[in-house]
Amino acid sequence: MPTTPGGTPLRAATISLPRPPTHDSRQAPFIRSHPDSPSRTRGIRNGTPQRERKPAECSHRNGAAMVTAGVPRTRARPEELWPAGVDDGFAAWFTDRAAATSCQVTRVPLDRLRGWSFDPATGDLKHDSGRFFVIEGLHIRSTYGAVDEWYQPVINQPEIGILGMLVKMVDGVPHCLIQAKAEPGNSRMLQLSPTVQATRSNYTRVHRGARTRYLEYFVNPGTGRVLVDVLQSEQGSWFLRKRNRNMVVLVGDDVPASDQHRWVALHELRRLLRVDGLVNMDARTVLSCLPPTFFPGSRGEPLDEDVAGALIRSVRGWGPVRHDDRSVLSWFTRSKCRHELTAERVPLRGLPGWRYRPQEIVREDGRHFSVVGVDVRMDNREVTRWNQPLLYPHGRGVVAFLVKRIDDVAHLLVQARFQAGLIDAMEMGPTVQCVPQSQPGPLPPFVDQVLTAPPQRVLFDALLAEEGGRFYHTENRYMVVEAGDDVPSEEPEGFRWVTVHQLSMLLRHGYYLNVEARSLLACIHALW
Amino acid sequence: MPTTPGGTPLRAATISLPRPPTHDSRQAPFIRSHPDSPSRTRGIRNGTPQRERKPAECSHRNGAAMVTAGVPRTRARPEELWPAGVDDGFAAWFTDRAAATSCQVTRVPLDRLRGWSFDPATGDLKHDSGRFFVIEGLHIRSTYGAVDEWYQPVINQPEIGILGMLVKMVDGVPHCLIQAKAEPGNSRMLQLSPTVQATRSNYTRVHRGARTRYLEYFVNPGTGRVLVDVLQSEQGSWFLRKRNRNMVVLVGDDVPASDQHRWVALHELRRLLRVDGLVNMDARTVLSCLPPTFFPGSRGEPLDEDVAGALIRSVRGWGPVRHDDRSVLSWFTRSKCRHELTAERVPLRGLPGWRYRPQEIVREDGRHFSVVGVDVRMDNREVTRWNQPLLYPHGRGVVAFLVKRIDDVAHLLVQARFQAGLIDAMEMGPTVQCVPQSQPGPLPPFVDQVLTAPPQRVLFDALLAEEGGRFYHTENRYMVVEAGDDVPSEEPEGFRWVTVHQLSMLLRHGYYLNVEARSLLACIHALW
């Protein structure tokens, strides 16, 4: 096995090895992890071996677990806490940030959320300012998938936020200004986020709190060079037509990091993607949109001579593609036309198939997700105490790309994926994107090939969180798996083998790749 | 002045000269032309000097004018009926098609439309099959434009239709298979449409009529080569999130033309864009999406040495651009974030500010448009008699590009344009897109520069129709005007100078250019 510059085998040094089935909640991704369930009430410790955990920091109450700030949770020896080659300075900074971050999240009944109320006419759950977001009902009819009609709550957040990363060059090496940020829904409280992560209500200060740091570099880039500026969707199963502005701005050498921020080399950030629950969704989607020319060459840590070479050719756009760009676009258009999907907004009150309890709005069969409320106390934020509802997905999803060498170029298998809340109903998703335990009917294609792949074909495997500002304790298992010989180069109609470069080119435009695919595409850059 | 191959000066030979102000309805584009108004009841003749008009063909009843089939309406001498160089065979074919086409459109009260009814709960106007389209209400709130809140009827047509053009090469010259097609809303009944123009309800034969010819080449391209396959929006002021699949498929030499179809050289079709009311909206949007490499070189008819050269460089992507592609995309994204627009579906019944009469649904102040009903009898269609509602815009719009030579490359001034019904609320529109007489408040930027330009700067000027399957008697004035020195290269924030090639590259993707801009972009190809 090739080794890292430090001489340690790469796989052994990461904490994202394929997981054998055990009863540990981290290693059993398909066990529902509810805060009231036994696995949670035991109190999961993130493990901060370097220092004592302060009990006052980052707790979840109301029968839920106490959870420490986001230092990677593991029972491994301290030297295995971070992937090989991670800068000691970074590790120390993050541990300090965890110590300095105080936050407390308590579940509260939905009808007692301060600043929020149910609309008398519709039952929609709204903020008193009329801003931020609304939880309302959605009625979906579709010829796609196993269920042709259903109702669900959905987050309607029409305003466009900014997910912005500042980058600078230091001796020819790109660095990113990341932030250690806590969000109320995070199960590992502290995560790495982009430089700026703010809804329009935040940055226009509807909450009357402090101003958002570094915002001016994105609103008025001035001397900075805009490398990425594109609207991208977010979870189409939970949001109604939500999109955020993904930005990367290249600045000079004169932008200092605040207490909560740190300049990190891009190659180090790519490596940190392998750490469970560390790099947040917003950072992942922004990274995925970086032009491939911006990534420096191989870090000298090829996975395996053939795979690494094939991956680099895929990223760089070298070598043949299975389908040229025009064919890929034509397939995408054709796929959009194959099915019809209508999503109609309806009142949240009386949604067929859903139960309304003080603590939650939940499906009668307990599937998919519920709506819960939290009271949040947090320092280092524009506002230090607030209430809000969150969506609480039940069960852990699998988000996976199958990758295959075709003519010596790595190709990823993307899927034409309908989701009710997407702007145009369909985007390209990863090969597998599902919550196996919530799946109505048989498992979707390729789930088996992903979950039963032998360890040597699992190139990436980490539990990564979805946006903690809207989702409660939501981690999915992100995987990149080399396809076996049982997966041919000929695809079913709903799938296409494409290169990383082809996807990167599409990411100059909005609404081609869904957030799950973008998240996972960022992780591809952890592999070369 | 350079001459055409036939030796006739180009401008004199077309019928799209800049029009002096007169009282003739064709030459006074801002006079409201209502079927009940005096200018209409006089009975406008399209002029078929070659043959007698048969009174049984193509009539509008119910107090409206009798209108002949779409032979270009003009009082010019017969040899001036078609632009120079138009093939005699084409002219004879189109005149024959007009003679062979029989259609009759009669206005009927909305509550007496056969097959359509008002929903008892919402008042929405629906087809009994539940298909085709629904006329419902829309409630718009926006921080963009002069009016911050309004209600309007809107056409909701969630299904995706196909606008498909077959092309083939004959001795290296591209030819298009066009169709002479009548639509109930056309004021000049017969127009040139793409090979296939069918809603999903049409081609899945909800109407139980005949099958759509040539459809198979688009649904299963097989041996054909797909050159264009992209979803594009339609009128965002009148449709709710409507989009159609724009397709161009290159086929071999073995596809014969049906009676209603004809193979026409692409350069001839480009020239026919100059004829008032001839090339329909669907053909224009499909043509606009053709890759610029597909257009053969100059036809030897430059407008003017400098303009033609600058235009060709603009189409081909030669020479410098004022803003690189990344800057244009960033400007587009930033523009989307500058304003908020929410469009909420509401019942059609009781729409504030609208009156409900048997003959129409109309605004209390008479502005913008009304909803009317028609009874249609038409041969040569899948179904030969039906009823339907149509939107009837009041007043004639101006759709114009200002064009400017910047570093010897022609640049078009595009506008970041919000429209309530667009999928993502904003697309790029032409420099000017408005109905001057319906405009609340002062006229938008650049209207004056367009309408008062001296004739030598008016490069294109034709009355072209919007989709006659949904809109009643709707023609807009499409213009391309060379900017004077009073229009600087520095743009206001909502505008950008871009090249034809930059727009063509964006047209590989959906939802960048609105239908008005695409229509007019097709006309640019009539200029070189």
PDB file of C-alpha atoms in Angstrom, chain A residues 223-305:
ATOM      1  CA  THR A 223     -10.325  43.905  -5.463  1.00  0.00           C
ATOM      2  CA  GLY A 224     -10.983  40.190  -4.842  1.00  0.00           C
ATOM      3  CA  ARG A 225     -11.318  37.895  -7.843  1.00  0.00           C
ATOM      4  CA  VAL A 226     -14.577  35.944  -7.970  1.00  0.00           C
ATOM      5  CA  LEU A 227     -13.745  32.315  -8.817  1.00  0.00           C
ATOM      6  CA  VAL A 228     -17.157  30.831  -8.097  1.00  0.00           C
ATOM      7  CA  ASP A 229     -20.541  32.543  -7.973  1.00  0.00           C
ATOM      8  CA  VAL A 230     -23.484  30.290  -8.616  1.00  0.00           C
ATOM      9  CA  LEU A 231     -26.871  29.471  -7.121  1.00  0.00           C
ATOM     10  CA  GLN A 232     -27.170  25.855  -6.065  1.00  0.00           C
ATOM     11  CA  SER A 233     -30.069  23.903  -4.633  1.00  0.00           C
ATOM     12  CA  GLU A 234     -30.295  22.312  -1.202  1.00  0.00           C
ATOM     13  CA  GLN A 235     -32.079  19.159  -0.036  1.00  0.00           C
ATOM     14  CA  GLY A 236     -34.979  18.700  -2.420  1.00  0.00           C
ATOM     15  CA  SER A 237     -36.745  16.323  -0.059  1.00  0.00           C
ATOM     16  CA  TRP A 238     -36.920  18.829   2.768  1.00  0.00           C
ATOM     17  CA  PHE A 239     -36.737  22.306   1.233  1.00  0.00           C
ATOM     18  CA  LEU A 240     -39.107  23.916  -1.233  1.00  0.00           C
ATOM     19  CA  ARG A 241     -37.065  25.467  -4.032  1.00  0.00           C
ATOM     20  CA  LYS A 242     -34.297  26.487  -1.647  1.00  0.00           C
ATOM     21  CA  ARG A 243     -31.091  27.749  -3.138  1.00  0.00           C
ATOM     22  CA  ASN A 244     -27.975  29.403  -1.858  1.00  0.00           C
ATOM     23  CA  ARG A 245     -25.310  31.478  -3.493  1.00  0.00           C
ATOM     24  CA  ASN A 246     -22.082  29.495  -3.517  1.00  0.00           C
ATOM     25  CA  MET A 247     -19.099  31.812  -3.783  1.00  0.00           C
ATOM     26  CA  VAL A 248     -15.329  31.589  -3.744  1.00  0.00           C
ATOM     27  CA  VAL A 249     -13.370  34.842  -3.801  1.00  0.00           C
ATOM     28  CA  LEU A 250      -9.602  35.015  -4.215  1.00  0.00           C
ATOM     29  CA  VAL A 251      -8.094  37.759  -2.058  1.00  0.00           C
ATOM     30  CA  GLY A 252      -4.610  39.113  -1.367  1.00  0.00           C
ATOM     31  CA  ASP A 253      -2.377  38.357   1.532  1.00  0.00           C
ATOM     32  CA  ASP A 254      -3.817  40.979   3.846  1.00  0.00           C
ATOM     33  CA  VAL A 255      -6.969  39.385   5.235  1.00  0.00           C
ATOM     34  CA  PRO A 256      -6.435  38.303   8.847  1.00  0.00           C
ATOM     35  CA  ALA A 257      -8.341  35.418  10.403  1.00  0.00           C
ATOM     36  CA  SER A 258     -10.708  36.249  13.257  1.00  0.00           C
ATOM     37  CA  ASP A 259     -10.742  34.179  16.465  1.00  0.00           C
ATOM     38  CA  GLN A 260     -13.272  31.829  14.941  1.00  0.00           C
ATOM     39  CA  HIS A 261     -11.564  31.606  11.557  1.00  0.00           C
ATOM     40  CA  ARG A 262      -8.359  30.021  10.320  1.00  0.00           C
ATOM     41  CA  TRP A 263      -6.452  29.956   7.062  1.00  0.00           C
ATOM     42  CA  VAL A 264      -6.029  26.301   6.119  1.00  0.00           C
ATOM     43  CA  ALA A 265      -4.209  24.955   3.086  1.00  0.00           C
ATOM     44  CA  LEU A 266      -6.663  23.564   0.529  1.00  0.00           C
ATOM     45  CA  HIS A 267      -4.843  20.218   0.451  1.00  0.00           C
ATOM     46  CA  GLU A 268      -5.232  19.978   4.223  1.00  0.00           C
ATOM     47  CA  LEU A 269      -8.930  20.814   4.027  1.00  0.00           C
ATOM     48  CA  ARG A 270      -9.347  18.099   1.378  1.00  0.00           C
ATOM     49  CA  ARG A 271      -7.763  15.634   3.773  1.00  0.00           C
ATOM     50  CA  LEU A 272     -10.034  16.766   6.632  1.00  0.00           C
ATOM     51  CA  LEU A 273     -13.058  15.742   4.570  1.00  0.00           C
ATOM     52  CA  ARG A 274     -12.219  12.209   5.688  1.00  0.00           C
ATOM     53  CA  VAL A 275     -12.906  13.036   9.331  1.00  0.00           C
ATOM     54  CA  ASP A 276     -16.380  12.083  10.463  1.00  0.00           C
ATOM     55  CA  GLY A 277     -18.667  15.043  11.020  1.00  0.00           C
ATOM     56  CA  LEU A 278     -15.981  17.678  10.635  1.00  0.00           C
ATOM     57  CA  VAL A 279     -16.393  19.582   7.348  1.00  0.00           C
ATOM     58  CA  ASN A 280     -19.945  20.850   7.164  1.00  0.00           C
ATOM     59  CA  MET A 281     -22.343  20.666   4.234  1.00  0.00           C
ATOM     60  CA  ASP A 282     -21.928  24.295   3.276  1.00  0.00           C
ATOM     61  CA  ALA A 283     -18.159  23.980   3.063  1.00  0.00           C
ATOM     62  CA  ARG A 284     -18.519  20.822   0.995  1.00  0.00           C
ATOM     63  CA  THR A 285     -20.872  22.352  -1.549  1.00  0.00           C
ATOM     64  CA  VAL A 286     -18.662  25.428  -1.941  1.00  0.00           C
ATOM     65  CA  LEU A 287     -15.545  23.275  -2.392  1.00  0.00           C
ATOM     66  CA  SER A 288     -17.301  21.162  -5.006  1.00  0.00           C
ATOM     67  CA  CYS A 289     -17.829  24.239  -7.161  1.00  0.00           C
ATOM     68  CA  LEU A 290     -14.130  25.173  -7.319  1.00  0.00           C
ATOM     69  CA  PRO A 291     -12.797  24.972 -10.874  1.00  0.00           C
ATOM     70  CA  PRO A 292     -10.629  21.859 -11.220  1.00  0.00           C
ATOM     71  CA  THR A 293      -7.715  23.961 -12.429  1.00  0.00           C
ATOM     72  CA  PHE A 294      -7.605  25.505  -8.981  1.00  0.00           C
ATOM     73  CA  PHE A 295      -6.662  22.260  -7.285  1.00  0.00           C
ATOM     74  CA  PRO A 296      -2.926  21.722  -7.118  1.00  0.00           C
ATOM     75  CA  GLY A 297      -1.546  18.502  -8.509  1.00  0.00           C
ATOM     76  CA  SER A 298      -1.352  15.209  -6.727  1.00  0.00           C
ATOM     77  CA  ARG A 299      -0.263  15.478  -3.131  1.00  0.00           C
ATOM     78  CA  GLY A 300       1.963  12.467  -3.611  1.00  0.00           C
ATOM     79  CA  GLU A 301      -0.498  10.218  -1.850  1.00  0.00           C
ATOM     80  CA  PRO A 302      -2.027   8.121  -4.578  1.00  0.00           C
ATOM     81  CA  LEU A 303      -4.502   5.586  -3.317  1.00  0.00           C
ATOM     82  CA  ASP A 304      -3.267   3.055  -5.736  1.00  0.00           C
ATOM     83  CA  GLU A 305      -1.276   3.703  -8.884  1.00  0.00           C
TER      84      GLU A 305
END
